[in-house]
Each structure stands twice: as structure tokens, then as C-alpha cells.
PDB file of C-alpha atoms in Angstrom:
ATOM      1  CA  MET F   1      16.361 -37.120  42.478  1.00 51.00           C
ATOM      2  CA  PHE F   2      14.080 -36.414  45.534  1.00 58.00           C
ATOM      3  CA  THR F   3       9.979 -36.983  46.772  1.00 61.00           C
ATOM      4  CA  ILE F   4       8.252 -35.208  48.887  1.00 65.00           C
ATOM      5  CA  GLN F   5       5.887 -36.450  50.792  1.00 67.00           C
ATOM      6  CA  PHE F   6       2.389 -34.621  51.257  1.00 65.00           C
ATOM      7  CA  ASP F   7      -0.394 -35.313  54.717  1.00 72.00           C
ATOM      8  CA  GLU F   8      -3.626 -35.887  53.109  1.00 76.00           C
ATOM      9  CA  THR F   9      -5.533 -34.355  55.990  1.00 83.00           C
ATOM     10  CA  LEU F  10      -3.613 -31.303  55.258  1.00 79.00           C
ATOM     11  CA  LEU F  11      -4.527 -31.391  51.749  1.00 71.00           C
ATOM     12  CA  SER F  12      -7.723 -31.454  52.111  1.00 77.00           C
ATOM     13  CA  ASN F  13      -7.583 -28.751  54.700  1.00 82.00           C
ATOM     14  CA  ILE F  14      -5.883 -27.214  52.118  1.00 77.00           C
ATOM     15  CA  GLU F  15      -8.538 -28.364  49.524  1.00 75.00           C
ATOM     16  CA  GLN F  16     -11.731 -27.096  51.605  1.00 82.00           C
ATOM     17  CA  LYS F  17      -9.871 -23.788  51.618  1.00 80.00           C
ATOM     18  CA  PHE F  18     -10.079 -23.066  48.163  1.00 78.00           C
ATOM     19  CA  GLU F  19     -13.278 -24.371  47.175  1.00 81.00           C
ATOM     20  CA  GLU F  20     -14.261 -20.598  47.180  1.00 79.00           C
ATOM     21  CA  PHE F  21     -11.467 -19.666  44.768  1.00 78.00           C
ATOM     22  CA  PRO F  22     -10.059 -22.716  43.150  1.00 74.00           C
ATOM     23  CA  GLU F  23      -8.345 -20.829  40.450  1.00 74.00           C
ATOM     24  CA  GLU F  24      -6.787 -18.835  43.034  1.00 81.00           C
ATOM     25  CA  ALA F  25      -4.443 -22.364  44.550  1.00 82.00           C
ATOM     26  CA  HIS F  26      -2.852 -22.806  41.123  1.00 84.00           C
ATOM     27  CA  ARG F  27      -1.210 -19.706  41.617  1.00 88.00           C
ATOM     28  CA  GLY F  28      -0.380 -20.668  45.457  1.00 86.00           C
ATOM     29  CA  PHE F  29       0.616 -24.038  45.053  1.00 85.00           C
ATOM     30  CA  ALA F  30       2.987 -22.297  42.136  1.00 89.00           C
ATOM     31  CA  LEU F  31       4.290 -19.897  44.404  1.00 92.00           C
ATOM     32  CA  ALA F  32       4.531 -22.474  46.937  1.00 89.00           C
ATOM     33  CA  ILE F  33       6.771 -23.978  44.691  1.00 89.00           C
ATOM     34  CA  ASN F  34       9.058 -21.244  43.672  1.00 93.00           C
ATOM     35  CA  ARG F  35       9.713 -20.818  47.026  1.00 94.00           C
ATOM     36  CA  VAL F  36      11.213 -24.424  48.171  1.00 91.00           C
ATOM     37  CA  SER F  37      13.155 -24.558  44.936  1.00 91.00           C
ATOM     38  CA  ASN F  38      15.487 -21.187  45.824  1.00 93.00           C
ATOM     39  CA  MET F  39      15.945 -22.113  49.581  1.00 92.00           C
ATOM     40  CA  ALA F  40      16.326 -26.104  48.137  1.00 91.00           C
ATOM     41  CA  LYS F  41      19.522 -24.149  45.200  1.00 92.00           C
ATOM     42  CA  THR F  42      20.296 -21.966  48.764  1.00 91.00           C
ATOM     43  CA  ARG F  43      21.021 -25.091  50.999  1.00 91.00           C
ATOM     44  CA  MET F  44      22.521 -27.198  48.129  1.00 89.00           C
ATOM     45  CA  ILE F  45      25.122 -24.559  47.499  1.00 89.00           C
ATOM     46  CA  ARG F  46      25.814 -23.738  51.017  1.00 90.00           C
ATOM     47  CA  ASN F  47      26.907 -27.068  51.924  1.00 89.00           C
ATOM     48  CA  ALA F  48      29.119 -27.471  49.135  1.00 86.00           C
ATOM     49  CA  THR F  49      31.038 -24.512  50.358  1.00 86.00           C
ATOM     50  CA  LYS F  50      30.843 -26.473  54.126  1.00 86.00           C
ATOM     51  CA  THR F  51      32.435 -29.489  52.150  1.00 85.00           C
ATOM     52  CA  TYR F  52      34.936 -27.652  49.343  1.00 83.00           C
ATOM     53  CA  THR F  53      36.710 -24.022  49.838  1.00 82.00           C
ATOM     54  CA  VAL F  54      35.085 -23.302  46.349  1.00 82.00           C
ATOM     55  CA  LYS F  55      33.622 -19.982  46.438  1.00 81.00           C
ATOM     56  CA  TYR F  56      29.632 -19.221  46.850  1.00 85.00           C
ATOM     57  CA  GLY F  57      29.324 -16.975  43.576  1.00 85.00           C
ATOM     58  CA  GLU F  58      31.011 -19.839  41.409  1.00 83.00           C
ATOM     59  CA  LEU F  59      28.663 -22.106  42.169  1.00 85.00           C
ATOM     60  CA  LEU F  60      25.806 -20.016  42.341  1.00 87.00           C
ATOM     61  CA  LYS F  61      26.707 -18.893  37.945  1.00 87.00           C
ATOM     62  CA  ASN F  62      26.404 -22.532  37.497  1.00 86.00           C
ATOM     63  CA  LEU F  63      22.826 -23.661  39.186  1.00 89.00           C
ATOM     64  CA  THR F  64      19.693 -22.443  37.227  1.00 90.00           C
ATOM     65  CA  VAL F  65      15.777 -23.122  38.806  1.00 92.00           C
ATOM     66  CA  ARG F  66      13.018 -23.330  36.765  1.00 93.00           C
ATOM     67  CA  LYS F  67       9.692 -21.647  37.876  1.00 94.00           C
ATOM     68  CA  ALA F  68       6.830 -23.214  38.513  1.00 91.00           C
ATOM     69  CA  PHE F  69       3.536 -21.669  36.614  1.00 93.00           C
ATOM     70  CA  PRO F  70       0.353 -22.102  37.488  1.00 88.00           C
ATOM     71  CA  HIS F  71      -0.760 -23.895  34.470  1.00 88.00           C
ATOM     72  CA  GLN F  72       2.927 -26.150  34.795  1.00 89.00           C
ATOM     73  CA  LEU F  73       3.453 -26.954  38.315  1.00 86.00           C
ATOM     74  CA  ILE F  74       6.678 -27.804  38.012  1.00 88.00           C
ATOM     75  CA  GLY F  75      10.071 -27.096  39.479  1.00 89.00           C
ATOM     76  CA  GLN F  76      13.192 -27.652  38.581  1.00 90.00           C
ATOM     77  CA  ILE F  77      17.207 -26.829  39.188  1.00 90.00           C
ATOM     78  CA  HIS F  78      19.544 -27.734  36.371  1.00 89.00           C
ATOM     79  CA  SER F  79      23.059 -27.366  37.338  1.00 86.00           C
ATOM     80  CA  ARG F  80      24.876 -26.487  33.983  1.00 84.00           C
ATOM     81  CA  GLY F  81      28.865 -25.256  33.828  1.00 78.00           C
ATOM     82  CA  ASN F  82      31.804 -25.857  32.780  1.00 77.00           C
ATOM     83  CA  TYR F  83      34.230 -27.792  35.477  1.00 77.00           C
ATOM     84  CA  LEU F  84      36.309 -25.868  38.451  1.00 75.00           C
ATOM     85  CA  GLY F  85      39.401 -24.741  37.734  1.00 72.00           C
ATOM     86  CA  LEU F  86      42.465 -24.890  40.177  1.00 70.00           C
ATOM     87  CA  ASP F  87      41.966 -20.728  40.668  1.00 70.00           C
ATOM     88  CA  ASN F  88      38.214 -21.024  41.773  1.00 72.00           C
ATOM     89  CA  PHE F  89      39.129 -22.671  45.256  1.00 72.00           C
ATOM     90  CA  GLN F  90      41.636 -21.064  47.404  1.00 71.00           C
ATOM     91  CA  LEU F  91      45.608 -21.065  46.431  1.00 69.00           C
ATOM     92  CA  ASN F  92      48.087 -20.124  49.125  1.00 68.00           C
ATOM     93  CA  PRO F  93      49.428 -17.237  47.947  1.00 64.00           C
ATOM     94  CA  SER F  94      46.624 -16.715  45.213  1.00 60.00           C
ATOM     95  CA  THR F  95      49.893 -14.745  43.260  1.00 58.00           C
ATOM     96  CA  ARG F  96      53.325 -16.906  42.540  1.00 57.00           C
ATOM     97  CA  GLN F  97      55.861 -14.150  43.952  1.00 61.00           C
ATOM     98  CA  GLY F  98      59.418 -15.338  43.080  1.00 61.00           C
ATOM     99  CA  ARG F  99      59.974 -19.226  42.964  1.00 62.00           C
ATOM    100  CA  THR F 100      57.470 -19.317  46.106  1.00 64.00           C
ATOM    101  CA  SER F 101      55.380 -23.191  46.078  1.00 67.00           C
ATOM    102  CA  VAL F 102      51.740 -22.264  45.908  1.00 67.00           C
ATOM    103  CA  THR F 103      49.061 -25.345  47.538  1.00 69.00           C
ATOM    104  CA  ALA F 104      45.584 -25.800  47.681  1.00 70.00           C
ATOM    105  CA  ALA F 105      42.637 -26.393  49.219  1.00 71.00           C
ATOM    106  CA  VAL F 106      39.867 -28.487  46.993  1.00 73.00           C
ATOM    107  CA  LYS F 107      38.497 -30.147  50.748  1.00 76.00           C
ATOM    108  CA  SER F 108      38.166 -27.034  52.858  1.00 73.00           C
ATOM    109  CA  GLY F 109      40.645 -29.073  55.849  1.00 70.00           C
ATOM    110  CA  SER F 110      43.083 -30.701  53.383  1.00 72.00           C
ATOM    111  CA  ALA F 111      45.614 -28.920  51.532  1.00 64.00           C
ATOM    112  CA  PHE F 112      48.056 -29.875  49.073  1.00 62.00           C
ATOM    113  CA  SER F 113      51.422 -28.319  47.073  1.00 67.00           C
ATOM    114  CA  LEU F 114      51.806 -27.564  43.718  1.00 64.00           C
ATOM    115  CA  ASN F 115      54.099 -28.796  41.594  1.00 64.00           C
ATOM    116  CA  ASP F 116      57.024 -25.357  41.058  1.00 61.00           C
ATOM    117  CA  ASN F 117      56.114 -25.808  37.286  1.00 62.00           C
ATOM    118  CA  THR F 118      53.045 -25.545  37.709  1.00 61.00           C
ATOM    119  CA  PHE F 119      50.834 -22.668  36.018  1.00 59.00           C
ATOM    120  CA  ILE F 120      47.228 -21.589  35.907  1.00 57.00           C
ATOM    121  CA  ALA F 121      46.032 -19.946  32.212  1.00 59.00           C
ATOM    122  CA  TYR F 122      42.936 -17.999  32.152  1.00 57.00           C
ATOM    123  CA  ARG F 123      40.452 -17.620  29.550  1.00 61.00           C
ATOM    124  CA  ASP F 124      41.695 -14.225  28.656  1.00 68.00           C
ATOM    125  CA  GLY F 125      45.597 -15.401  28.152  1.00 61.00           C
ATOM    126  CA  ARG F 126      46.952 -13.867  31.732  1.00 60.00           C
ATOM    127  CA  TRP F 127      47.940 -16.396  34.158  1.00 58.00           C
ATOM    128  CA  ALA F 128      47.347 -16.764  37.954  1.00 56.00           C
ATOM    129  CA  PHE F 129      50.616 -16.749  39.052  1.00 53.00           C
ATOM    130  CA  GLY F 130      51.920 -14.007  36.764  1.00 52.00           C
ATOM    131  CA  SER F 131      55.136 -15.438  34.856  1.00 49.00           C
ATOM    132  CA  ILE F 132      57.049 -18.328  35.406  1.00 45.00           C
TER     133      ILE F 132
END
């Protein structure tokens, strides 16, 4: 969890500007919170893809942003979902040809060889490496 700190002089300047239209202040704050939450979500995914070889879209599926509204100035980022299998990371070759050994890289720059009997099963019944 992280906190955001504001400069009090900056906040007083903002309050003075919104004195004429106080109802618009809440709307402006909600828009600012939503923009910051979306930017934070993007930055989190980019940092994860720098370290790990996971696909961008797989991380994007699991992150949801709850938006802030003028009457509720709270924005949240949630990460929910199942564990990511090896098929979501870098596999070489992606489909097994014969008895070729397969290497997987979960972290950037650190690949490891998989056992000859390894297979990855998808939920719809197919395998990542064909029939073994």
C-alpha cells in the first residue's frame, strides 16, 4: 500500500480556485484520482513485464480498477485471478516437435529446461506440446 502526500500551499490554492464552483471540485478530484489509478496500473504491468517474461495481456486480465466518483473520492486497484501457468510465459519451442526438450523462462534471462515428460494441459482439453 502506498500513500500520497500533498503540499498544503498547493491545496489551499486549489481550494481558492474552486470556491466559485464547489460542486465542480469533487468532479475534478475524481477525474484526477481515476487518471492516477490508471497510470499506476500501467506502471505496475510494465514493471512486471521487465522482470518476468509474462505476456502483457495476461497481467491486464487480472487487474481491475475501481473508479472514484464525485460523491466517493476513493480509487482502488485490485488484482484477482488464478495462478499463471507456464504457458503464459516464454517457452522454447512453444510446441514440442518429437522428443525435443523444452526450455521455459519465467524471469528474464533465466531459462530452465523442462523434463522430457512435461506437458501443459489447457482447460479445454488440448495440450501445449501436442501428444506425447
